[in-house]
Short mmCIF file of C-alpha atoms in Angstrom, two decimals:
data_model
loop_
_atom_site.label_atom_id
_atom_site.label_comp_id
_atom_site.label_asym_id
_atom_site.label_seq_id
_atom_site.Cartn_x
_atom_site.Cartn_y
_atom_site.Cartn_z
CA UNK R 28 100.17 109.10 32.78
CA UNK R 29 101.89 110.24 29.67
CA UNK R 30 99.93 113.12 27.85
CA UNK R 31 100.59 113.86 23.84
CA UNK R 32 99.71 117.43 24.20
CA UNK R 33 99.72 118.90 27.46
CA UNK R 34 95.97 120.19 28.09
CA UNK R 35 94.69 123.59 27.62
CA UNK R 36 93.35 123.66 31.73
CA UNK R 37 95.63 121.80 33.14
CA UNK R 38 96.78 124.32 35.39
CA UNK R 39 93.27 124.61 36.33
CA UNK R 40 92.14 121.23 37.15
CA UNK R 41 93.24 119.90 40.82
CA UNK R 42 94.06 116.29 40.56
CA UNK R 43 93.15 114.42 43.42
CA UNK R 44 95.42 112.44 45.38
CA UNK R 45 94.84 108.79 47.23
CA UNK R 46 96.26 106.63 49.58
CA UNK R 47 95.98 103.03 48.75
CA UNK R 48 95.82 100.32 51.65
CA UNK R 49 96.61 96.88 51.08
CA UNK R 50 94.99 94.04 53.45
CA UNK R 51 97.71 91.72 52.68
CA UNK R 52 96.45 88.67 54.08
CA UNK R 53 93.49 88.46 52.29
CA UNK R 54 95.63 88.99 49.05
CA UNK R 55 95.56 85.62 45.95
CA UNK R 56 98.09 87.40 44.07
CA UNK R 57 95.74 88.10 40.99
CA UNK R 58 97.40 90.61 39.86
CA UNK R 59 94.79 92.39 38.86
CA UNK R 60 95.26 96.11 40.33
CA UNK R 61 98.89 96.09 39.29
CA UNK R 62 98.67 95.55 35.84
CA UNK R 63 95.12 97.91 35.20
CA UNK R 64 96.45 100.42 37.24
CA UNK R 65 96.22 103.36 35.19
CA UNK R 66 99.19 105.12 37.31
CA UNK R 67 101.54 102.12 37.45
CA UNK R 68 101.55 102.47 41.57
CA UNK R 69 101.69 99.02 42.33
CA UNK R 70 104.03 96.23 42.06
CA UNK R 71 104.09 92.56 43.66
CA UNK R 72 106.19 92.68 46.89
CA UNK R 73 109.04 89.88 47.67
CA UNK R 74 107.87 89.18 50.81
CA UNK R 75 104.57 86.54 50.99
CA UNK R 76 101.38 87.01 53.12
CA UNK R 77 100.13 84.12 55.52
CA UNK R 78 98.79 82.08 52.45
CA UNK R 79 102.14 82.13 50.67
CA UNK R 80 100.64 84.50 47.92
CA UNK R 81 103.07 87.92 46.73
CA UNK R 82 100.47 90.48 47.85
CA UNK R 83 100.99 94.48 45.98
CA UNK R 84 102.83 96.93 47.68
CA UNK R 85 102.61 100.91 46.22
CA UNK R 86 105.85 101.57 45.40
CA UNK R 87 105.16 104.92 44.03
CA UNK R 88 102.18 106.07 46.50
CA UNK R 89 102.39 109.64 45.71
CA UNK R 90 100.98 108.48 42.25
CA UNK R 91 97.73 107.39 43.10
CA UNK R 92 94.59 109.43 41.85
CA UNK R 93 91.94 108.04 44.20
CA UNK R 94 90.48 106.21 41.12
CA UNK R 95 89.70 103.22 43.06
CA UNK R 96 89.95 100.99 40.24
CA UNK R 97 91.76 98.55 41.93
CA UNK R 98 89.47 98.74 44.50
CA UNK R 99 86.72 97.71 42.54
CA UNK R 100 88.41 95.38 40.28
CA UNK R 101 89.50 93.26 43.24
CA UNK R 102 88.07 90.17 43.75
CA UNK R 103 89.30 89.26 47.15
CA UNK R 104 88.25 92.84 49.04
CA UNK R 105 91.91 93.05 49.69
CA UNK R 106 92.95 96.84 48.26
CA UNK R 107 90.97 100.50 48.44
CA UNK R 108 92.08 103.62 48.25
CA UNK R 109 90.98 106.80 50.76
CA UNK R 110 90.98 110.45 49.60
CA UNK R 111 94.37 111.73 50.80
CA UNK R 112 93.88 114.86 53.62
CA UNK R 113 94.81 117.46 51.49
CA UNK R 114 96.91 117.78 48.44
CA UNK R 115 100.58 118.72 48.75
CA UNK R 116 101.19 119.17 45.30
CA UNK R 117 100.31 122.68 43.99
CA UNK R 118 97.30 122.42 40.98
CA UNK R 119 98.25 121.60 37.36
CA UNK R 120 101.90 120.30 38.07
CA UNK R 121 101.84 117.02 35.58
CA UNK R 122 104.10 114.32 36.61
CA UNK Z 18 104.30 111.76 58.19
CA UNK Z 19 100.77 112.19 57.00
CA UNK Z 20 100.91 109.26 55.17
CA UNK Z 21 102.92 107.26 57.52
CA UNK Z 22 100.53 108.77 60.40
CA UNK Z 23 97.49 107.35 58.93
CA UNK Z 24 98.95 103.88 57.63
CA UNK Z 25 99.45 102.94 61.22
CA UNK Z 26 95.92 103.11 61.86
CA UNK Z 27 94.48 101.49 58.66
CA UNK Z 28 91.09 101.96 57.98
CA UNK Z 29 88.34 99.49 56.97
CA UNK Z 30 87.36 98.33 53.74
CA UNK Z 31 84.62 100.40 52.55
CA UNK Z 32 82.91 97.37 51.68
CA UNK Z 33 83.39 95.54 55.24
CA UNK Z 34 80.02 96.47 55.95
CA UNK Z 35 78.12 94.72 53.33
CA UNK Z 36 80.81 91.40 53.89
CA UNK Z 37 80.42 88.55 56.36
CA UNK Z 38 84.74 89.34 57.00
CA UNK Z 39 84.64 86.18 59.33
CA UNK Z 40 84.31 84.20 56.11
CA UNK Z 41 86.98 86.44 54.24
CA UNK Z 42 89.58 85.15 52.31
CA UNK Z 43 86.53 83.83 50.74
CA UNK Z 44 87.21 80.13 48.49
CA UNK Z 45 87.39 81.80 44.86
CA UNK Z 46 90.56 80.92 42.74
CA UNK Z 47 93.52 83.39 42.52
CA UNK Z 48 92.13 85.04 39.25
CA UNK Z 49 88.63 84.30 39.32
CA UNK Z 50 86.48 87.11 38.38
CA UNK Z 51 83.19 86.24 40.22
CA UNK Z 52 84.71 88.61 43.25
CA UNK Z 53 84.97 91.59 41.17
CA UNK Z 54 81.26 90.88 39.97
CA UNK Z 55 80.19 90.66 43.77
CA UNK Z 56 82.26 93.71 44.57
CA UNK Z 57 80.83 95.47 41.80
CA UNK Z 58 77.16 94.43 42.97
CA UNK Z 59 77.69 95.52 46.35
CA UNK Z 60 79.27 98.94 44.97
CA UNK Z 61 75.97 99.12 43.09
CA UNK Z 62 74.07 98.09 46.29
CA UNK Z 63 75.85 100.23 48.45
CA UNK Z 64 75.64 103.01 46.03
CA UNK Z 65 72.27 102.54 44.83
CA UNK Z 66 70.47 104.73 48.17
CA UNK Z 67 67.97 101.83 48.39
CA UNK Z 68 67.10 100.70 51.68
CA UNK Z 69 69.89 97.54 52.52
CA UNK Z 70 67.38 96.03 54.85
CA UNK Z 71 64.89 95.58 52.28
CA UNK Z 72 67.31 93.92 49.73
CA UNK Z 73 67.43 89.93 49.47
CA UNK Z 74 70.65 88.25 47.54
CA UNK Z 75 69.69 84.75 46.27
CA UNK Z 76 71.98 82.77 44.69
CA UNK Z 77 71.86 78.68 43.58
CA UNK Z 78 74.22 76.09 43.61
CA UNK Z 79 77.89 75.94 41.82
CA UNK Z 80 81.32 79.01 42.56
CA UNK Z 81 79.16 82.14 42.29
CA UNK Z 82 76.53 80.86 44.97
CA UNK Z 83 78.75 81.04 47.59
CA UNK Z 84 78.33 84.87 47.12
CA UNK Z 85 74.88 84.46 49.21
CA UNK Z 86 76.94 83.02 52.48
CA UNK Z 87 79.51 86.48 52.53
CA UNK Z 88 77.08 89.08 51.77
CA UNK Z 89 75.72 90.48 55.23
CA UNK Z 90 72.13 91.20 54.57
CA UNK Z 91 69.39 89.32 54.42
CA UNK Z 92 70.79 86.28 51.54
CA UNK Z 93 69.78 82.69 50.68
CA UNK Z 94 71.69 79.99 49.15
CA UNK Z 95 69.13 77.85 47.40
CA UNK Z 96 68.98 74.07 45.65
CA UNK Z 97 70.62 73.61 42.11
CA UNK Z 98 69.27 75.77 39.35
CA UNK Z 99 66.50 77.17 41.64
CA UNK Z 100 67.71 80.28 42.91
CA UNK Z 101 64.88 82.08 40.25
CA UNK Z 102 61.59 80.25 41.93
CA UNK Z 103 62.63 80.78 45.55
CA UNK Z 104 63.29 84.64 44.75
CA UNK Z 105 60.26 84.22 42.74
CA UNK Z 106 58.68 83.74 45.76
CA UNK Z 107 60.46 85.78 47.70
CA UNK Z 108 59.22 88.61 45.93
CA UNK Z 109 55.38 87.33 45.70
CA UNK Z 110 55.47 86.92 49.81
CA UNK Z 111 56.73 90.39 50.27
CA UNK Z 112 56.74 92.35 47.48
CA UNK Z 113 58.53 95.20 49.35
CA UNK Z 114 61.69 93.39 48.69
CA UNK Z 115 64.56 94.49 46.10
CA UNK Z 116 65.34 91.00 45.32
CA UNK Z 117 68.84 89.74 43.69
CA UNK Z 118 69.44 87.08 42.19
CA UNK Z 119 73.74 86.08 41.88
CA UNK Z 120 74.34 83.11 39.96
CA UNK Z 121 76.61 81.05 37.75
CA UNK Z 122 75.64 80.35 34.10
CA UNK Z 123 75.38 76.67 34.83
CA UNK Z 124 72.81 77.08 37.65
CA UNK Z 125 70.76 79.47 35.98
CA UNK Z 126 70.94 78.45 31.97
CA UNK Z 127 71.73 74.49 32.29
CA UNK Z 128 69.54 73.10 35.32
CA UNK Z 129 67.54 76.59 35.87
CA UNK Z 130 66.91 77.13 31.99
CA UNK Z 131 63.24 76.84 32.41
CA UNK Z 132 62.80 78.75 35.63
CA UNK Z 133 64.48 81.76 33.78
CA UNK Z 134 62.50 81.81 31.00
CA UNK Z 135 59.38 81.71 32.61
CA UNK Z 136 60.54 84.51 35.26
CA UNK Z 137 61.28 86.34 32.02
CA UNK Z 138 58.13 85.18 30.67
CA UNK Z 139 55.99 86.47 33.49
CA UNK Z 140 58.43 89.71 33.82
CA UNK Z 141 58.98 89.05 37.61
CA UNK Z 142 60.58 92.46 39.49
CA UNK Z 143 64.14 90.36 39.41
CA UNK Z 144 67.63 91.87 38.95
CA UNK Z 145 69.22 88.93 37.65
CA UNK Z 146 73.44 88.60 37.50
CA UNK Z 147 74.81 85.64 35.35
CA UNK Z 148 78.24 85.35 36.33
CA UNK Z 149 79.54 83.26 32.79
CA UNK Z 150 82.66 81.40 33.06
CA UNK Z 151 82.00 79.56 30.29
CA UNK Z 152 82.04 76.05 31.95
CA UNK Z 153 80.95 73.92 35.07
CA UNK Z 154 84.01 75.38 37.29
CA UNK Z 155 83.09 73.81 41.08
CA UNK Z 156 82.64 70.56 39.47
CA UNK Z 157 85.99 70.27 37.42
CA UNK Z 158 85.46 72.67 34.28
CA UNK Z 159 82.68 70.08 32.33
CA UNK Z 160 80.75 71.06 29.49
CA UNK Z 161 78.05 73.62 29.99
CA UNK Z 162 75.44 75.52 27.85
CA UNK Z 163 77.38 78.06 27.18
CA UNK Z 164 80.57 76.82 26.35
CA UNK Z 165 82.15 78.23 23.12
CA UNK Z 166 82.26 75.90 20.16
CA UNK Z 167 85.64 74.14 20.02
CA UNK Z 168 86.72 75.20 23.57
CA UNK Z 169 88.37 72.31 25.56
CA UNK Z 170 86.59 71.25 28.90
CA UNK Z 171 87.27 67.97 30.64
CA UNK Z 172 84.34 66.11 29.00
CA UNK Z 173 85.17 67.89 25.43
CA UNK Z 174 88.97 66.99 25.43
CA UNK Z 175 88.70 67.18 21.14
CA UNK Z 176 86.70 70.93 21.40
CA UNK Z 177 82.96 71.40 22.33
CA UNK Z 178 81.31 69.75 19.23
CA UNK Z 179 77.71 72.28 20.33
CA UNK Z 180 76.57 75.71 19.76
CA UNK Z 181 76.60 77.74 22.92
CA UNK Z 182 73.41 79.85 24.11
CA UNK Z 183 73.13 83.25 23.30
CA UNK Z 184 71.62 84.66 26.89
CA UNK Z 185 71.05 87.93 26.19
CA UNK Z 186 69.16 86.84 22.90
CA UNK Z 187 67.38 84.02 25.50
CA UNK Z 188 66.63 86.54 27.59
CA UNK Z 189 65.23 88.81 24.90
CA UNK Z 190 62.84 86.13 23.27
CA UNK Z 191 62.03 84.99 26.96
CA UNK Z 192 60.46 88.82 27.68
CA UNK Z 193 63.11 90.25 30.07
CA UNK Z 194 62.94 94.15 29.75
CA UNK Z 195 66.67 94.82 31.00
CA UNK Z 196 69.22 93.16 29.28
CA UNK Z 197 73.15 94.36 29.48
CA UNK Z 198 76.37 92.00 29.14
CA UNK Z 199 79.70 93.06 30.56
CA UNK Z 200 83.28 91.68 31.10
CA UNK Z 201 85.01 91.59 34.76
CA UNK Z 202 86.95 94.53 33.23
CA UNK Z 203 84.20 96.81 32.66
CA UNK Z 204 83.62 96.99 36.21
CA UNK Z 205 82.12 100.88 35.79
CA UNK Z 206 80.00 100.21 33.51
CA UNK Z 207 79.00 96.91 35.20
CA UNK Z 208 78.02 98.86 38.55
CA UNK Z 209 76.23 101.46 36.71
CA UNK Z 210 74.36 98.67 34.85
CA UNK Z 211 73.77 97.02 38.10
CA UNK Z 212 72.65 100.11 39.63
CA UNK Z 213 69.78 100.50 37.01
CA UNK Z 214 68.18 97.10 37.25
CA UNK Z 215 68.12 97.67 41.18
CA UNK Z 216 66.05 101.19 40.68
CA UNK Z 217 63.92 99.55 37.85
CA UNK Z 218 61.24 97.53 37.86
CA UNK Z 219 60.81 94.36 36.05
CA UNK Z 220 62.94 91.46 34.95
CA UNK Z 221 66.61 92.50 35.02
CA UNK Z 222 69.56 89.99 33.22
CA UNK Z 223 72.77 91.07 33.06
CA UNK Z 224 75.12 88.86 31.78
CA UNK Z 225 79.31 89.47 33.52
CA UNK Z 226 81.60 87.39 31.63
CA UNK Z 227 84.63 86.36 34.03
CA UNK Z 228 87.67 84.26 33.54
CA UNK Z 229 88.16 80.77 35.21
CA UNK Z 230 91.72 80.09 35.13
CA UNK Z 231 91.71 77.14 36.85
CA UNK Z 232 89.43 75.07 34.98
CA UNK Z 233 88.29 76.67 31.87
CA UNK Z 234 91.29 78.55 31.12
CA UNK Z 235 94.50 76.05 32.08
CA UNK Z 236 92.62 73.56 29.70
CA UNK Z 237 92.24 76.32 26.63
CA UNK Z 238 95.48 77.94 27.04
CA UNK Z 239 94.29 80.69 28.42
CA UNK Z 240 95.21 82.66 31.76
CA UNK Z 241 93.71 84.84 33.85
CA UNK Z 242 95.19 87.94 31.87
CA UNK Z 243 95.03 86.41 28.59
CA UNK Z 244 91.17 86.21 29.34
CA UNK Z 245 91.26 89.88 30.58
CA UNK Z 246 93.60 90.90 27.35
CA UNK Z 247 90.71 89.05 25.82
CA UNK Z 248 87.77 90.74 26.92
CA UNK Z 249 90.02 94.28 26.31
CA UNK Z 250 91.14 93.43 22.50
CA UNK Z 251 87.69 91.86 21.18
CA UNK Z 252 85.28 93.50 23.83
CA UNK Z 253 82.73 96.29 21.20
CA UNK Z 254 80.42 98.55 23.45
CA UNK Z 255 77.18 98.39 21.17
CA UNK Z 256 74.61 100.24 23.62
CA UNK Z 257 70.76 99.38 22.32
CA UNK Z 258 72.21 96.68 19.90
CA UNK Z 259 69.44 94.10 18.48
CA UNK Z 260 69.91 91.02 20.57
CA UNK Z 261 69.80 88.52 17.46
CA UNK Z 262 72.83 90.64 15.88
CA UNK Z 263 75.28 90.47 19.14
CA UNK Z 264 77.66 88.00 19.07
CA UNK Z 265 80.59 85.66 21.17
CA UNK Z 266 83.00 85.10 19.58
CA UNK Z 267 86.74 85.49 20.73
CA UNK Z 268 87.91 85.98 17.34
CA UNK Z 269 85.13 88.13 15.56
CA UNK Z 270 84.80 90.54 18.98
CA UNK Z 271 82.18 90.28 22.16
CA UNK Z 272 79.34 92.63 21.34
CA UNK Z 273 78.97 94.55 25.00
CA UNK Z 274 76.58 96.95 26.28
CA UNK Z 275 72.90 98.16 27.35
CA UNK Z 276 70.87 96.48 24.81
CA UNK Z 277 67.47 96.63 25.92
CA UNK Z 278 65.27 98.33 28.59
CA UNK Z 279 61.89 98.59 27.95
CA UNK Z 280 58.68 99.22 30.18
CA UNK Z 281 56.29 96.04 30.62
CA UNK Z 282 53.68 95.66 33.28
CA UNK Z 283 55.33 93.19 35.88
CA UNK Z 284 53.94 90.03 37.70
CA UNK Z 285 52.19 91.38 40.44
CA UNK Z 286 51.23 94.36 38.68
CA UNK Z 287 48.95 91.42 35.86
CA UNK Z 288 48.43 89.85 38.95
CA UNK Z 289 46.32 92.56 40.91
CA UNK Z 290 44.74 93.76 37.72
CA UNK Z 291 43.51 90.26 37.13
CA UNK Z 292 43.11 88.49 39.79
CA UNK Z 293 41.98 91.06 42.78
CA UNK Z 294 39.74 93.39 41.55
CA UNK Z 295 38.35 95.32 44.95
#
């Protein structure tokens, strides 16, 4: 995400990090969670899943927020993101 | 390695729970929007802190009724247009019940127009979702009530010569005392609305417009993210805005929101006051 002014707390405020799984078989290759994700993780994959569909892959995983947008805007149950362990990435550090 | 650790051993859907996952891939079009709407009701569900074993889904005939046969609680796929009287009664047998009804415009406006006015009428404890996709999609994309003037279906190939309904102003004049209308893409605000009409009591409508590539949308030009660009460019949020004033229109803008909730005594409330005085 691409900020016009950095901020005042953003050193304070601990952005939380995600882990987004993919059930690729279950994927229609909507499209859905890659383009209205608001972190640009996710991009279609070459390869196909058993119904011949591109399903996402997170090509930039360290991205995701835990927003679980895509989780909810999928229609087919097929992507959700879990609350990563802990955060490796020390508070406040913008990408 | 943490990462790597854990996608080895990848866990459920939070939502497998709530899903009948033997019947997952379920038979909605790449696209289709009536899966976010379910997701987004059993979010609200799941969410909501209401007991899940006292919570009926009842859906009627047409795309969004198959949402009854994956939900895994206690659900009922009903006759055409009837999903409203058999929840109807539903709730009068057992009125502990937090009863749901998930349907497609077509079932409840075309065929099921009179059974949701009078459930509206009488203010039965309903949370009604109207999945809209603007046309008869199981049955090849025909005509339906709420088809937008001029759009292309397969029996309007010149442009729908009718006016569509207005449902939240139906529901308004009918006597519901919820009424909200979202898009697919407003899923938040879609849960949270969802999430209110299962805590309330009364007749809930909520009105989800969703895209239907496959019929609707291949005929009018229109594909699944044109629908979504749609509902993003001309979607206004107009919380407590007077039904008569909201409009659909994909050129003017899609007036969005909470527009009504009001307090009304319900059925069975009239009911008991009237009818069984002890």
């Amino acid at each position: 995400m691409e900020f016009w002014r950095v901020p005042l707390d953003a050193h304070e405020i601990e952005v939380t990090k995600g882990i987004v799984y993919i059930i690729e078989d279950r994927c229609k290759g909507c499209g859905y969670c890659i383009e209205f994700c608001p972190r640009q993780v996710l991009e279609f994959s070459p390869g196909f899943n058993v119904k011949g569909y591109h399903p996402p892959a997170a090509v930039k995983p360290k991205e995701c927020v835990n927003c679980h947008y895509c989780e909810i805007i999928c229609p087919e149950f097929a992507i959700y993101s879990v609350e990563a362990p802990f955060s490796d990435q020390p508070a406040g550090v913008l990408p | 390695m943490i990462e790597t650790a854990s996608r080895i051993k990848q866990p459920e859907h939070p939502l497998d729970d709530l899903l009948r996952t033997d019947r997952i891939p379920h038979i909605w079009c790449p696209g289709c929007g009536i899966g976010t709407v379910f997701s987004s009701c059993l979010i609200a569900m799941k969410n909501s802190g209401l007991n899940l074993q006292k919570m009926a889904m009842v859906s009627g005939i047409g795309c969004s009724g198959r949402a009854a046969g994956y939900v895994a609680m206690d659900s009922f796929h009903t006759t055409h247009g009837r999903a409203i009287p058999f929840a109807t009664g539903l709730k009068l047998g057992n009125p502990e019940l937090n009863v749901v009804v998930f349907s497609g415009d077509g079932d409840l406006f075309a065929i099921g127009g009179n059974h949701f006015i009078h459930a509206a009428r009488r203010n039965m404890d309903l949370t009604v979702i109207c999945v809209n996709n603007l046309n008869y999609g199981m049955t090849g994309g025909q005509m339906a009530a709420t088809t937008p003037h001029l759009a292309k279906t397969t029996t309007t190939p010149m442009g729908n010569p009718e006016a569509p309904f207005n449902l939240p102003l139906l529901a308004y004049a009918a006597g519901a005392t919820y009424i909200s209308r979202w898009t697919i893409l407003h899923t938040r605000d879609l849960t949270r609305s969802i999430d209110t009409a299962l805590k309330r009591k009364g007749f809930s409508f909520i009105e989800v417009l969703s895209p239907c590539p496959v019929n609707y949308g291949r005929r009018n030009k229109e594909k699944a993210f044109d629908s979504l660009k749609l509902y993003q460019d001309k979607g206004i949020i107009k919380n407590g805005a007077n039904p008569s004033e909201i409009e659909m229109d994909f050129e003017k803008g899609i007036t969005l929101g909470d527009f009504l909730d009001v307090d009304r005594p319900t059925c069975i409330e009239q009911y008991d006051k009237t009818c069984r005085l002890i």
